[in-house]
């Protein structure tokens, strides 16, 4: 019998995150153990305050867990020095923030290539063109963020996360401020990055329709994984959310 080995792009083991101390402390994550397969598209869902952003920040090495481990590939990032972590983030991780974090003095094009420029890496022009065309940003490349709509800024942030072809992209509500057409375009692009280019994506979303583009939905409740669904559809997700929130 042959066995299929699924490669793991990232995983967490018994992840706990406590903010603050004493009476004022908040346990944002209470023992989260999850795996993210290479070339998988996972949606993280759950009510406001359930720990979604905290989980994403810990996975991307932007926040350190109180207990437990985070692996990117085979590397336990909780054991890395700040310098090693910075390098790993630059080389392997793309991040789309809940706020887009664009640099106001740079054009869209410069914002997109900024992570590569910082890392001193060449821009793969063919891939840059593909990213720019599928995010519909071609005629906006010379514009500064203030000259772009919210949706266009969000797409620049999406393009920036993908242009360096990181092994894994973490996106915190990347379609949060988009109308349904721009949202569909960005999600179609993320889907293609997974299906056609073997990209691994972990995306936080409140939107059942957005989550239906993923291969799997993970539901958080009060800092814990409360449910999972394979090949989610918007309808099944809405049903599940209803039953989880009562
Ligand atoms: N820096 C912080 N200091 C203290 N508490 C925090 C901090 N960041 C988050 N929390 C708390 O941790 C819990 C989880 O927050 P988190 O931002 O992960 O939720 P979320 O699921 O992303 O919510 P939302 O959907 O509103 O973005 C919340 O109770 C929040 O108040
Ligand atoms: Mg959040």
mmCIF file of C-alpha atoms and ligand atoms in Angstrom:
data_model
loop_
_atom_site.group_PDB
_atom_site.id
_atom_site.type_symbol
_atom_site.label_atom_id
_atom_site.label_comp_id
_atom_site.label_asym_id
_atom_site.label_seq_id
_atom_site.Cartn_x
_atom_site.Cartn_y
_atom_site.Cartn_z
ATOM 1 C CA UNK A 1 0.000 0.000 0.000
ATOM 2 C CA UNK A 2 1.407 3.380 -0.931
ATOM 3 C CA UNK A 3 1.026 6.220 1.489
ATOM 4 C CA UNK A 4 0.574 9.830 0.519
ATOM 5 C CA UNK A 5 2.745 12.191 2.473
ATOM 6 C CA UNK A 6 1.184 15.602 2.813
ATOM 7 C CA UNK A 7 3.809 18.239 3.398
ATOM 8 C CA UNK A 8 3.047 20.671 6.166
ATOM 9 C CA UNK A 9 3.721 24.359 5.484
ATOM 10 C CA UNK A 10 2.975 25.479 9.033
ATOM 11 C CA UNK A 11 1.616 24.054 12.253
ATOM 12 C CA UNK A 12 0.925 24.988 15.826
ATOM 13 C CA UNK A 13 1.162 22.789 18.902
ATOM 14 C CA UNK A 14 -0.651 23.635 22.118
ATOM 15 C CA UNK A 15 -0.560 27.334 21.350
ATOM 16 C CA UNK A 16 -1.509 29.600 24.250
ATOM 17 C CA UNK A 17 -1.426 33.383 24.258
ATOM 18 C CA UNK A 18 -2.156 35.437 27.340
ATOM 19 C CA UNK A 19 -2.189 39.233 27.083
ATOM 20 C CA UNK A 20 -1.577 41.281 30.220
ATOM 21 C CA UNK A 21 -1.229 40.083 33.807
ATOM 22 C CA UNK A 22 -3.335 39.264 36.853
ATOM 23 C CA UNK A 23 -6.973 40.363 36.871
ATOM 24 C CA UNK A 24 -6.551 42.275 33.621
ATOM 25 C CA UNK A 25 -5.152 39.287 31.707
ATOM 26 C CA UNK A 26 -6.923 37.920 28.647
ATOM 27 C CA UNK A 27 -6.350 34.385 27.399
ATOM 28 C CA UNK A 28 -6.653 34.979 23.640
ATOM 29 C CA UNK A 29 -5.568 31.446 22.635
ATOM 30 C CA UNK A 30 -6.202 28.415 24.855
ATOM 31 C CA UNK A 31 -4.270 25.508 23.404
ATOM 32 C CA UNK A 32 -4.596 25.619 19.613
ATOM 33 C CA UNK A 33 -3.137 22.697 17.656
ATOM 34 C CA UNK A 34 -3.513 22.980 13.876
ATOM 35 C CA UNK A 35 -1.748 21.916 10.681
ATOM 36 C CA UNK A 36 -1.665 23.761 7.360
ATOM 37 C CA UNK A 37 -0.771 21.567 4.378
ATOM 38 C CA UNK A 38 1.407 22.838 1.547
ATOM 39 C CA UNK A 39 -0.777 24.164 -1.299
ATOM 40 C CA UNK A 40 -3.786 24.333 1.011
ATOM 41 C CA UNK A 41 -6.158 27.283 1.345
ATOM 42 C CA UNK A 42 -7.583 27.561 4.867
ATOM 43 C CA UNK A 43 -10.183 30.048 6.105
ATOM 44 C CA UNK A 44 -10.148 30.911 9.820
ATOM 45 C CA UNK A 45 -13.565 31.965 11.074
ATOM 46 C CA UNK A 46 -15.151 32.821 14.405
ATOM 47 C CA UNK A 47 -16.768 35.649 16.324
ATOM 48 C CA UNK A 48 -15.019 38.956 17.039
ATOM 49 C CA UNK A 49 -12.497 38.463 19.853
ATOM 50 C CA UNK A 50 -12.231 34.678 19.336
ATOM 51 C CA UNK A 51 -8.465 34.903 18.697
ATOM 52 C CA UNK A 52 -8.220 34.846 14.892
ATOM 53 C CA UNK A 53 -5.777 37.748 14.502
ATOM 54 C CA UNK A 54 -3.763 36.556 17.506
ATOM 55 C CA UNK A 55 -3.425 33.110 15.905
ATOM 56 C CA UNK A 56 -2.312 34.644 12.604
ATOM 57 C CA UNK A 57 0.209 36.944 14.300
ATOM 58 C CA UNK A 58 1.707 34.016 16.259
ATOM 59 C CA UNK A 59 1.871 31.888 13.084
ATOM 60 C CA UNK A 60 3.685 34.655 11.207
ATOM 61 C CA UNK A 61 6.131 35.300 14.038
ATOM 62 C CA UNK A 62 4.769 38.812 14.620
ATOM 63 C CA UNK A 63 3.755 37.968 18.176
ATOM 64 C CA UNK A 64 5.261 35.386 20.535
ATOM 65 C CA UNK A 65 3.112 32.731 22.187
ATOM 66 C CA UNK A 66 2.934 32.369 25.962
ATOM 67 C CA UNK A 67 3.113 28.563 25.611
ATOM 68 C CA UNK A 68 3.336 26.065 22.787
ATOM 69 C CA UNK A 69 5.115 25.931 19.449
ATOM 70 C CA UNK A 70 4.793 27.314 15.943
ATOM 71 C CA UNK A 71 6.510 25.580 13.037
ATOM 72 C CA UNK A 72 7.064 27.099 9.603
ATOM 73 C CA UNK A 73 8.083 24.059 7.565
ATOM 74 C CA UNK A 74 10.382 22.154 9.933
ATOM 75 C CA UNK A 75 11.539 25.210 11.858
ATOM 76 C CA UNK A 76 10.214 25.868 15.363
ATOM 77 C CA UNK A 77 10.074 29.651 15.157
ATOM 78 C CA UNK A 78 9.559 30.018 18.916
ATOM 79 C CA UNK A 79 13.252 29.068 19.343
ATOM 80 C CA UNK A 80 14.626 31.632 16.877
ATOM 81 C CA UNK A 81 16.446 34.839 17.739
ATOM 82 C CA UNK A 82 14.843 38.112 16.631
ATOM 83 C CA UNK A 83 17.335 38.323 13.754
ATOM 84 C CA UNK A 84 16.677 34.763 12.553
ATOM 85 C CA UNK A 85 12.953 35.375 12.818
ATOM 86 C CA UNK A 86 13.144 38.576 10.753
ATOM 87 C CA UNK A 87 15.038 36.715 8.057
ATOM 88 C CA UNK A 88 12.601 33.796 8.026
ATOM 89 C CA UNK A 89 9.673 36.217 7.760
ATOM 90 C CA UNK A 90 11.314 37.964 4.794
ATOM 91 C CA UNK A 91 12.155 34.747 2.985
ATOM 92 C CA UNK A 92 9.144 32.549 3.639
ATOM 93 C CA UNK A 93 6.146 34.530 4.838
ATOM 94 C CA UNK A 94 3.761 37.029 3.262
ATOM 95 C CA UNK A 95 1.289 38.934 5.407
ATOM 96 C CA UNK A 96 -1.813 40.973 4.556
ATOM 97 C CA UNK A 97 -2.837 43.018 7.583
ATOM 98 C CA UNK A 98 -6.354 43.912 8.704
ATOM 99 C CA UNK A 99 -5.276 47.543 8.007
ATOM 100 C CA UNK A 100 -3.285 47.514 4.788
ATOM 101 C CA UNK A 101 -0.050 49.116 6.105
ATOM 102 C CA UNK A 102 0.941 50.742 2.820
ATOM 103 C CA UNK A 103 3.722 53.346 2.792
ATOM 104 C CA UNK A 104 2.043 56.665 1.867
ATOM 105 C CA UNK A 105 5.057 58.185 0.081
ATOM 106 C CA UNK A 106 5.546 55.201 -2.243
ATOM 107 C CA UNK A 107 3.585 54.393 -5.407
ATOM 108 C CA UNK A 108 1.489 51.224 -5.683
ATOM 109 C CA UNK A 109 4.266 49.595 -7.692
ATOM 110 C CA UNK A 110 6.914 50.527 -5.103
ATOM 111 C CA UNK A 111 4.696 49.302 -2.268
ATOM 112 C CA UNK A 112 4.245 45.960 -4.021
ATOM 113 C CA UNK A 113 7.967 45.367 -4.480
ATOM 114 C CA UNK A 114 9.008 46.842 -1.106
ATOM 115 C CA UNK A 115 9.556 43.499 0.693
ATOM 116 C CA UNK A 116 11.793 42.314 -2.164
ATOM 117 C CA UNK A 117 13.690 45.608 -2.245
ATOM 118 C CA UNK A 118 14.258 45.425 1.524
ATOM 119 C CA UNK A 119 15.522 41.858 1.193
ATOM 120 C CA UNK A 120 17.782 42.873 -1.718
ATOM 121 C CA UNK A 121 16.087 40.343 -3.997
ATOM 122 C CA UNK A 122 15.324 40.713 -7.704
ATOM 123 C CA UNK A 123 11.747 41.159 -8.836
ATOM 124 C CA UNK A 124 10.545 38.331 -11.089
ATOM 125 C CA UNK A 125 8.970 40.572 -13.757
ATOM 126 C CA UNK A 126 6.780 37.877 -15.331
ATOM 127 C CA UNK A 127 5.275 37.017 -11.939
ATOM 128 C CA UNK A 128 4.975 40.717 -11.010
ATOM 129 C CA UNK A 129 2.988 41.259 -14.238
ATOM 130 C CA UNK A 130 0.728 38.309 -13.504
ATOM 131 C CA UNK A 131 0.069 39.520 -9.954
ATOM 132 C CA UNK A 132 -0.591 43.081 -11.146
ATOM 133 C CA UNK A 133 -2.906 42.019 -13.967
ATOM 134 C CA UNK A 134 -4.961 39.590 -11.919
ATOM 135 C CA UNK A 135 -5.382 42.121 -9.142
ATOM 136 C CA UNK A 136 -6.445 44.703 -11.770
ATOM 137 C CA UNK A 137 -3.815 47.216 -10.696
ATOM 138 C CA UNK A 138 -2.064 47.781 -14.040
ATOM 139 C CA UNK A 139 -3.343 51.345 -14.573
ATOM 140 C CA UNK A 140 -2.831 52.326 -10.923
ATOM 141 C CA UNK A 141 0.827 51.371 -10.494
ATOM 142 C CA UNK A 142 2.071 54.978 -10.429
ATOM 143 C CA UNK A 143 -0.496 56.139 -7.855
ATOM 144 C CA UNK A 144 0.170 56.791 -4.161
ATOM 145 C CA UNK A 145 -2.119 55.082 -1.595
ATOM 146 C CA UNK A 146 -4.117 58.304 -0.964
ATOM 147 C CA UNK A 147 -4.950 58.360 -4.687
ATOM 148 C CA UNK A 148 -6.404 54.846 -4.525
ATOM 149 C CA UNK A 149 -9.786 53.616 -3.329
ATOM 150 C CA UNK A 150 -9.935 51.424 -0.215
ATOM 151 C CA UNK A 151 -10.451 48.367 -2.401
ATOM 152 C CA UNK A 152 -7.479 49.227 -4.599
ATOM 153 C CA UNK A 153 -5.289 49.761 -1.518
ATOM 154 C CA UNK A 154 -6.356 46.371 -0.232
ATOM 155 C CA UNK A 155 -5.444 44.772 -3.562
ATOM 156 C CA UNK A 156 -2.004 46.459 -3.433
ATOM 157 C CA UNK A 157 -1.532 44.892 0.012
ATOM 158 C CA UNK A 158 -2.567 41.503 -1.438
ATOM 159 C CA UNK A 159 -0.188 41.872 -4.379
ATOM 160 C CA UNK A 160 2.639 42.888 -2.024
ATOM 161 C CA UNK A 161 2.168 39.705 0.020
ATOM 162 C CA UNK A 162 2.332 37.478 -3.067
ATOM 163 C CA UNK A 163 4.968 39.087 -5.268
ATOM 164 C CA UNK A 164 7.919 37.509 -3.432
ATOM 165 C CA UNK A 165 6.305 34.055 -3.821
ATOM 166 C CA UNK A 166 6.525 33.319 -0.087
ATOM 167 C CA UNK A 167 5.960 29.732 0.987
ATOM 168 C CA UNK A 168 2.968 30.771 3.033
ATOM 169 C CA UNK A 169 0.698 33.826 3.050
ATOM 170 C CA UNK A 170 -1.302 34.906 6.099
ATOM 171 C CA UNK A 171 -4.136 37.288 5.317
ATOM 172 C CA UNK A 172 -6.258 38.991 7.979
ATOM 173 C CA UNK A 173 -9.631 39.828 6.401
ATOM 174 C CA UNK A 174 -8.129 40.680 2.997
ATOM 175 C CA UNK A 175 -11.592 41.315 1.532
ATOM 176 C CA UNK A 176 -12.955 43.199 4.554
ATOM 177 C CA UNK A 177 -13.278 46.531 2.751
ATOM 178 C CA UNK A 178 -13.974 45.344 -0.773
ATOM 179 C CA UNK A 179 -17.229 45.428 -2.720
ATOM 180 C CA UNK A 180 -18.373 42.019 -3.898
ATOM 181 C CA UNK A 181 -16.831 42.354 -7.360
ATOM 182 C CA UNK A 182 -13.337 43.353 -6.122
ATOM 183 C CA UNK A 183 -13.659 40.748 -3.399
ATOM 184 C CA UNK A 184 -14.374 38.023 -5.964
ATOM 185 C CA UNK A 185 -11.407 39.153 -8.064
ATOM 186 C CA UNK A 186 -9.000 39.013 -5.141
ATOM 187 C CA UNK A 187 -10.339 35.646 -3.946
ATOM 188 C CA UNK A 188 -10.146 34.199 -7.456
ATOM 189 C CA UNK A 189 -6.540 35.354 -7.569
ATOM 190 C CA UNK A 190 -5.753 33.786 -4.162
ATOM 191 C CA UNK A 191 -7.487 30.572 -5.260
ATOM 192 C CA UNK A 192 -5.368 30.456 -8.435
ATOM 193 C CA UNK A 193 -2.193 31.098 -6.428
ATOM 194 C CA UNK A 194 -3.020 27.923 -4.467
ATOM 195 C CA UNK A 195 -4.313 25.738 -7.309
ATOM 196 C CA UNK A 196 -1.922 26.790 -10.092
ATOM 197 C CA UNK A 197 1.183 27.818 -8.160
ATOM 198 C CA UNK A 198 1.128 25.622 -5.043
ATOM 199 C CA UNK A 199 0.915 28.610 -2.712
ATOM 200 C CA UNK A 200 -0.213 28.020 0.881
ATOM 201 C CA UNK A 201 -2.736 30.516 2.235
ATOM 202 C CA UNK A 202 -4.292 31.013 5.660
ATOM 203 C CA UNK A 203 -7.015 33.663 5.565
ATOM 204 C CA UNK A 204 -9.094 35.104 8.384
ATOM 205 C CA UNK A 205 -12.560 36.120 7.247
ATOM 206 C CA UNK A 206 -16.009 36.883 8.622
ATOM 207 C CA UNK A 207 -17.554 36.305 5.228
ATOM 208 C CA UNK A 208 -18.984 32.854 4.432
ATOM 209 C CA UNK A 209 -18.769 33.536 0.701
ATOM 210 C CA UNK A 210 -15.062 34.421 0.990
ATOM 211 C CA UNK A 211 -14.437 31.282 3.065
ATOM 212 C CA UNK A 212 -16.087 29.150 0.381
ATOM 213 C CA UNK A 213 -13.041 29.799 -1.855
ATOM 214 C CA UNK A 214 -10.927 27.865 0.682
ATOM 215 C CA UNK A 215 -10.340 24.089 0.876
ATOM 216 C CA UNK A 216 -11.064 24.058 4.562
ATOM 217 C CA UNK A 217 -12.649 26.260 7.196
ATOM 218 C CA UNK A 218 -11.472 26.238 10.826
ATOM 219 C CA UNK A 219 -13.818 27.751 13.415
ATOM 220 C CA UNK A 220 -12.423 29.410 16.524
ATOM 221 C CA UNK A 221 -14.491 30.149 19.613
ATOM 222 C CA UNK A 222 -13.059 31.781 22.703
ATOM 223 C CA UNK A 223 -9.445 30.945 21.825
ATOM 224 C CA UNK A 224 -10.029 27.310 20.873
ATOM 225 C CA UNK A 225 -10.688 25.346 17.709
ATOM 226 C CA UNK A 226 -14.357 24.421 17.976
ATOM 227 C CA UNK A 227 -14.953 22.938 14.530
ATOM 228 C CA UNK A 228 -13.528 22.266 11.077
ATOM 229 C CA UNK A 229 -15.086 21.791 7.663
ATOM 230 C CA UNK A 230 -13.583 20.448 4.420
ATOM 231 C CA UNK A 231 -14.585 21.903 1.030
ATOM 232 C CA UNK A 232 -16.854 24.476 2.649
ATOM 233 C CA UNK A 233 -19.756 26.072 0.823
ATOM 234 C CA UNK A 234 -21.204 29.435 1.884
ATOM 235 C CA UNK A 235 -24.473 27.745 2.850
ATOM 236 C CA UNK A 236 -22.873 25.100 5.081
ATOM 237 C CA UNK A 237 -20.670 27.729 6.721
ATOM 238 C CA UNK A 238 -23.653 29.942 7.519
ATOM 239 C CA UNK A 239 -25.456 26.965 9.059
ATOM 240 C CA UNK A 240 -22.415 26.111 11.162
ATOM 241 C CA UNK A 241 -21.879 29.722 12.287
ATOM 242 C CA UNK A 242 -25.508 29.891 13.395
ATOM 243 C CA UNK A 243 -25.157 26.763 15.506
ATOM 244 C CA UNK A 244 -21.843 27.950 17.013
ATOM 245 C CA UNK A 245 -23.034 31.389 18.015
ATOM 246 C CA UNK A 246 -26.156 30.420 19.957
HETATM 247 N N1 LIG B 1 -2.440 43.510 22.434
HETATM 248 C C1 LIG B 1 -3.445 43.041 23.153
HETATM 249 N N2 LIG B 1 -3.541 43.285 24.481
HETATM 250 C C2 LIG B 1 -4.539 42.798 25.232
HETATM 251 N N3 LIG B 1 -5.536 42.039 24.762
HETATM 252 C C3 LIG B 1 -5.524 41.764 23.447
HETATM 253 C C4 LIG B 1 -4.496 42.245 22.574
HETATM 254 N N4 LIG B 1 -4.758 41.790 21.319
HETATM 255 C C5 LIG B 1 -5.887 41.088 21.409
HETATM 256 N N5 LIG B 1 -6.352 41.053 22.681
HETATM 257 C C6 LIG B 1 -7.556 40.344 23.174
HETATM 258 O O1 LIG B 1 -7.446 38.980 22.782
HETATM 259 C C7 LIG B 1 -8.692 38.480 22.323
HETATM 260 C C8 LIG B 1 -8.566 37.978 20.900
HETATM 261 O O2 LIG B 1 -8.301 39.085 20.039
HETATM 262 P P1 LIG B 1 -8.108 38.927 18.475
HETATM 263 O O3 LIG B 1 -7.683 40.261 17.950
HETATM 264 O O4 LIG B 1 -7.212 37.783 18.203
HETATM 265 O O5 LIG B 1 -9.604 38.583 17.993
HETATM 266 P P2 LIG B 1 -10.209 38.403 16.538
HETATM 267 O O6 LIG B 1 -10.848 37.071 16.498
HETATM 268 O O7 LIG B 1 -9.164 38.713 15.510
HETATM 269 O O8 LIG B 1 -11.353 39.532 16.505
HETATM 270 P P3 LIG B 1 -11.898 40.441 15.297
HETATM 271 O O9 LIG B 1 -12.775 39.551 14.470
HETATM 272 O O10 LIG B 1 -12.682 41.514 15.989
HETATM 273 O O11 LIG B 1 -10.732 40.995 14.520
HETATM 274 C C9 LIG B 1 -9.692 39.618 22.492
HETATM 275 O O12 LIG B 1 -10.366 39.448 23.703
HETATM 276 C C10 LIG B 1 -8.820 40.862 22.528
HETATM 277 O O13 LIG B 1 -9.415 41.880 23.281
HETATM 278 MG MG1 LIG B 2 -8.946 40.281 14.070
#
